[in-house]
Coordinates of N, CA and C in Angstrom, one line a residue:
X1 N -4.1 -8.8 17.7 CA -3.4 -7.9 17.1 C -2.8 -8.2 15.7
X2 N -3.2 -7.8 14.6 CA -2.7 -8.1 13.3 C -1.4 -7.7 13.1
X3 N -0.4 -8.3 12.6 CA 0.8 -7.9 12.1 C 1.1 -8.0 10.9
X4 N 1.6 -6.9 10.4 CA 1.7 -6.7 8.8 C 3.3 -6.6 8.5
X5 N 3.7 -7.5 7.6 CA 5.2 -7.6 7.2 C 5.2 -7.2 5.8
X6 N 6.1 -6.0 5.5 CA 6.3 -5.6 4.1 C 7.5 -6.2 3.5
X7 N 7.8 -6.4 2.3 CA 9.1 -6.8 1.9 C 9.0 -6.3 0.4
X8 N 10.2 -6.3 -0.3 CA 10.5 -5.9 -1.7 C 10.9 -4.6 -2.1
X9 N 11.2 -3.8 -1.0 CA 11.7 -2.7 -1.3 C 13.4 -2.7 -1.6
X10 N 14.0 -1.6 -2.0 CA 15.4 -1.5 -2.5 C 15.6 -0.5 -3.1
X11 N 16.7 -0.4 -3.7 CA 17.4 0.8 -4.6 C 17.1 0.4 -6.0
X12 N 16.7 1.3 -6.9 CA 16.5 1.2 -8.3 C 16.8 2.4 -8.9
X13 N 17.1 2.2 -10.1 CA 17.3 3.5 -10.9 C 15.9 4.0 -11.5
X14 N 15.9 5.3 -11.8 CA 14.7 5.8 -12.5 C 14.3 5.1 -13.6
X15 N 12.9 4.9 -13.6 CA 12.5 4.2 -14.8 C 12.3 2.6 -14.7
X16 N 12.7 2.2 -13.5 CA 12.8 0.7 -13.2 C 11.7 0.6 -12.4
X17 N 11.4 -0.8 -11.9 CA 10.3 -1.4 -11.3 C 10.7 -2.2 -10.1
X18 N 9.8 -2.2 -9.2 CA 9.8 -2.9 -8.0 C 8.7 -3.4 -7.6
X19 N 8.4 -4.6 -6.9 CA 7.3 -4.9 -6.4 C 7.2 -5.2 -4.9
X20 N 6.4 -4.5 -4.4 CA 6.3 -4.7 -2.7 C 5.2 -5.8 -2.3
X21 N 5.4 -6.5 -1.3 CA 4.4 -7.6 -0.8 C 4.2 -7.2 0.7
X22 N 3.0 -7.6 1.0 CA 2.7 -7.4 2.4 C 1.7 -8.6 2.9
X23 N 2.2 -9.3 3.9 CA 1.4 -10.4 4.3 C 1.0 -10.2 5.9
X24 N -0.2 -9.9 5.9 CA -0.8 -9.8 7.3 C -1.0 -11.1 8.0
X25 N -1.2 -11.1 9.3 CA -1.3 -12.4 10.0 C -2.9 -12.2 10.1
X26 N -3.3 -13.4 10.7 CA -4.8 -13.6 11.0 C -5.6 -14.4 9.9
X27 N -6.6 -14.7 10.3 CA -7.2 -15.8 9.6 C -8.4 -15.1 8.6
X28 N -8.6 -13.9 8.7 CA -9.6 -13.4 7.8 C -9.1 -12.3 6.9
X29 N -8.0 -12.5 6.4 CA -7.2 -11.6 5.4 C -8.3 -11.2 4.4
X30 N -9.2 -12.3 3.9 CA -10.0 -11.9 2.8 C -11.2 -10.8 3.1
X31 N -11.4 -10.5 4.3 CA -12.4 -9.4 4.7 C -11.8 -8.1 4.9
X32 N -10.3 -8.1 4.9 CA -9.8 -6.7 4.9 C -9.6 -5.8 4.0
X33 N -9.7 -4.5 3.8 CA -9.4 -3.6 3.0 C -7.9 -3.4 3.2
X34 N -7.1 -3.3 2.2 CA -5.7 -3.1 2.3 C -5.1 -1.8 1.6
X35 N -4.2 -1.1 2.3 CA -3.8 0.1 1.5 C -2.2 0.1 1.7
X36 N -1.8 1.0 0.8 CA -0.3 1.3 0.8 C -0.1 2.9 0.9
X37 N 0.7 3.2 1.9 CA 0.9 4.6 2.2 C 2.7 4.7 1.9
X38 N 3.1 6.0 1.9 CA 4.5 6.2 2.0 C 4.7 7.6 2.7
X39 N 6.0 7.6 3.2 CA 6.4 8.8 3.8 C 7.8 9.1 3.5
X40 N 8.0 10.2 2.8 CA 9.4 10.6 2.5 C 9.9 11.4 3.6
X41 N 11.4 11.7 3.4 CA 11.9 12.3 4.6 C 11.4 13.8 4.8
X42 N 11.1 14.1 5.9 CA 10.6 15.4 6.1 C 9.0 15.7 5.7
X43 N 8.5 14.7 5.3 CA 7.0 15.0 4.6 C 6.1 14.0 5.6
X44 N 4.8 14.3 5.4 CA 3.8 13.7 6.2 C 3.6 12.4 5.3
X45 N 2.9 11.3 6.0 CA 2.8 10.1 5.5 C 1.5 10.4 4.5
X46 N 1.7 9.7 3.3 CA 0.6 10.0 2.1 C 0.0 8.6 1.6
X47 N -1.2 8.9 1.2 CA -1.9 7.7 0.6 C -1.3 7.4 -0.7
X48 N -1.2 6.1 -1.0 CA -0.6 5.7 -2.4 C -1.8 4.8 -3.2
X49 N -2.2 3.8 -2.6 CA -3.2 3.0 -3.1 C -4.0 2.1 -2.2
X50 N -5.4 1.7 -2.6 CA -6.1 0.9 -1.7 C -6.9 -0.1 -2.6
X51 N -7.1 -1.3 -2.0 CA -7.8 -2.4 -2.5 C -8.7 -2.9 -1.5
X52 N -10.1 -3.1 -2.2 CA -10.9 -3.6 -1.2 C -10.9 -5.2 -1.0
X53 N -12.0 -5.7 -0.2 CA -11.7 -7.1 0.2 C -11.7 -8.0 -0.9
X54 N -12.3 -7.8 -2.0 CA -12.5 -8.9 -3.1 C -11.4 -8.5 -4.1
X55 N -10.7 -7.4 -4.1 CA -10.0 -7.0 -5.3 C -10.7 -6.3 -6.4
X56 N -11.9 -6.1 -6.4 CA -12.8 -5.6 -7.2 C -12.7 -4.0 -7.4
X57 N -12.3 -3.4 -6.4 CA -12.3 -2.1 -6.3 C -10.8 -1.5 -5.9
X58 N -10.2 -0.6 -6.7 CA -8.8 -0.1 -6.3 C -8.9 1.3 -6.6
X59 N -8.1 2.1 -5.8 CA -8.0 3.5 -6.0 C -6.5 4.0 -6.0
X60 N -6.1 4.9 -6.4 CA -4.8 5.5 -6.5 C -4.5 6.9 -6.3
X61 N -3.5 7.2 -5.6 CA -3.1 8.8 -5.6 C -2.8 9.1 -7.1
X62 N -3.1 10.3 -7.2 CA -3.0 10.9 -8.7 C -1.3 10.8 -9.0
X63 N -0.5 10.8 -8.1 CA 1.0 11.0 -8.5 C 1.3 9.6 -9.0
X64 N 0.7 8.4 -8.5 CA 1.0 7.0 -9.0 C 0.2 6.5 -10.1
X65 N -1.1 7.2 -10.3 CA -2.0 6.6 -11.2 C -1.3 6.3 -12.6
X66 N -1.6 5.1 -13.2 CA -1.0 4.7 -14.5 C 0.4 4.1 -14.2
X67 N 1.1 4.2 -13.2 CA 2.4 3.6 -12.9 C 2.5 2.4 -12.0
X68 N 1.6 2.7 -10.9 CA 1.5 1.6 -9.9 C 0.1 0.8 -9.9
X69 N 0.3 -0.6 -9.5 CA -1.0 -1.3 -9.7 C -0.9 -2.1 -8.3
X70 N -2.0 -1.9 -7.6 CA -2.1 -2.7 -6.4 C -3.1 -4.0 -6.6
X71 N -2.7 -5.1 -6.1 CA -3.3 -6.3 -6.3 C -3.3 -7.1 -5.1
X72 N -4.0 -8.3 -5.1 CA -3.9 -9.1 -3.9 C -4.4 -10.6 -4.2
X73 N -3.7 -11.5 -3.5 CA -4.2 -12.8 -3.5 C -4.9 -13.3 -2.2
X74 N -6.1 -13.5 -2.0 CA -6.6 -13.9 -0.8 C -6.2 -15.4 -0.4
X75 N -5.8 -16.1 -1.5 CA -5.3 -17.5 -1.1 C -4.0 -17.5 -0.6
X76 N -3.1 -16.6 -1.1 CA -2.0 -16.5 -0.4 C -1.9 -15.4 0.7
X77 N -2.8 -14.8 1.0 CA -2.9 -13.7 2.1 C -1.9 -12.8 1.8
X78 N -1.8 -12.2 0.7 CA -0.7 -11.2 0.4 C -1.3 -10.1 -0.4
X79 N -0.9 -9.0 -0.3 CA -1.3 -7.8 -1.0 C 0.0 -7.3 -1.7
X80 N -0.1 -6.9 -2.9 CA 1.2 -6.3 -3.7 C 1.0 -5.0 -4.3
X81 N 2.1 -4.4 -4.4 CA 2.1 -3.1 -5.1 C 3.2 -3.2 -6.1
X82 N 2.7 -3.2 -7.4 CA 3.6 -3.2 -8.4 C 4.0 -1.7 -8.8
X83 N 5.3 -1.4 -8.7 CA 5.6 -0.1 -9.1 C 6.4 0.0 -10.3
X84 N 6.0 0.6 -11.3 CA 6.6 0.6 -12.7 C 7.0 2.2 -13.0
X85 N 7.9 2.5 -13.8 CA 8.3 3.7 -14.2 C 8.5 4.6 -13.1
X86 N 9.6 4.0 -12.0 CA 9.6 4.9 -10.8 C 10.4 6.2 -11.1
X87 N 10.0 7.0 -10.3 CA 10.9 8.4 -10.3 C 11.6 8.8 -9.0
X88 N 12.6 9.5 -8.9 CA 13.1 9.9 -7.7 C 12.3 10.4 -6.7
X89 N 11.0 11.0 -7.1 CA 10.2 11.3 -6.0 C 9.4 10.3 -5.4
X90 N 9.4 9.1 -5.9 CA 8.8 8.0 -5.2 C 9.6 7.4 -4.2
X91 N 10.8 7.9 -4.1 CA 11.7 7.8 -2.9 C 11.0 7.9 -1.5
X92 N 10.8 6.8 -0.7 CA 10.1 6.9 0.7 C 10.2 5.7 1.3
X93 N 9.7 5.6 2.7 CA 9.3 4.3 3.2 C 8.0 4.1 2.8
X94 N 7.7 2.9 2.5 CA 6.4 2.4 2.0 C 5.8 1.6 3.1
X95 N 4.5 1.9 3.5 CA 3.8 1.1 4.5 C 2.7 0.4 4.0
X96 N 2.3 -0.9 4.5 CA 1.2 -1.6 4.3 C 0.2 -1.2 5.5
X97 N -1.1 -1.2 5.2 CA -2.1 -0.9 6.3 C -3.4 -1.6 5.9
X98 N -4.0 -1.9 7.1 CA -5.2 -2.7 7.2 C -6.5 -1.8 7.7
X99 N -7.5 -2.0 6.8 CA -8.7 -1.4 7.4 C -9.9 -2.4 7.4
X100 N -10.7 -2.4 8.3 CA -11.7 -3.5 8.4 C -12.9 -3.0 7.4
X101 N -12.8 -1.9 6.8 CA -14.0 -1.6 5.9 C -13.4 -0.8 4.7
X102 N -14.2 -0.7 3.6 CA -13.9 0.2 2.7 C -15.0 1.3 2.6
X103 N -14.3 2.6 2.5 CA -15.2 3.7 2.7 C -14.8 4.7 1.6
X104 N -15.6 4.6 0.5 CA -15.1 5.5 -0.8 C -14.9 6.9 -0.5
X105 N -15.3 7.4 0.6 CA -15.2 8.8 1.0 C -13.8 9.2 1.8
X106 N -13.3 7.8 2.4 CA -12.3 8.3 3.4 C -11.1 7.2 3.3
X107 N -11.0 6.4 2.1 CA -10.0 5.3 2.1 C -8.6 6.0 2.1
X108 N -8.5 7.2 1.6 CA -7.1 7.7 1.7 C -6.7 8.5 3.0
X109 N -7.5 8.3 4.0 CA -7.2 9.0 5.3 C -6.6 7.8 6.2
X110 N -5.4 8.4 6.9 CA -4.7 7.5 7.8 C -5.6 6.9 8.9
X111 N -6.5 7.6 9.4 CA -7.4 7.3 10.6 C -8.2 6.1 10.2
X112 N -8.4 5.8 8.9 CA -9.4 4.6 8.4 C -8.6 3.3 8.7
X113 N -7.2 3.2 9.1 CA -6.5 2.0 8.9 C -6.0 1.8 10.4
X114 N -6.2 0.7 10.9 CA -5.9 0.2 12.3 C -4.7 -0.5 12.6
X115 N -4.1 -1.0 11.4 CA -3.0 -1.6 11.7 C -1.9 -1.5 10.7
X116 N -0.6 -1.2 11.0 CA 0.4 -0.8 10.2 C 1.6 -1.6 10.2
X117 N 2.2 -1.9 9.0 CA 3.6 -2.6 9.1 C 4.6 -1.6 9.4
X118 N 5.7 -2.1 9.3 CA 7.1 -1.5 10.0 C 7.7 -0.5 8.8
X119 N 7.3 -0.9 7.6 CA 7.6 -0.1 6.4 C 8.8 -0.7 5.6
X120 N 8.9 -0.5 4.5 CA 10.1 -1.0 3.6 C 10.6 0.2 2.7
X121 N 12.0 0.3 2.8 CA 12.6 1.5 2.0 C 12.5 1.3 0.6
X122 N 12.1 2.5 -0.1 CA 12.3 2.3 -1.7 C 13.0 3.5 -1.9
X123 N 14.1 3.5 -2.7 CA 15.0 4.5 -3.1 C 15.1 4.4 -4.7
X124 N 14.8 5.5 -5.2 CA 14.9 5.7 -6.8 C 16.1 6.6 -7.1
X125 N 17.1 6.2 -7.6 CA 18.3 7.2 -8.0 C 17.9 7.6 -9.4
X126 N 18.5 9.0 -9.6 CA 18.2 9.6 -10.8 C 19.4 9.4 -11.9

């Protein structure tokens, strides 16, 4: 069973930045597709960003495109989410997730991911 541990959340003012990190356990990190999702109070969990195993393919939700950057270091076995120009509506618990494949038609779907972290809280004040 892969364990995912997120870190880097916190409280930030609107317009500020945060960087989230996620370090899955397991020896084959470099073969995983990694995604970030978020869930705001009273709302469903939603897709934020995805990166394929090599880092050569990334995709973003429209709401974060141009502000967030997903990246990975296979040497460090870590995936990152750099969040810039944060807005109050970005406030949510952010989850890291693993998928064993990259599917260009379904990467934003929760069912594509088989392991999830516990989440890290991001709060953006206005």
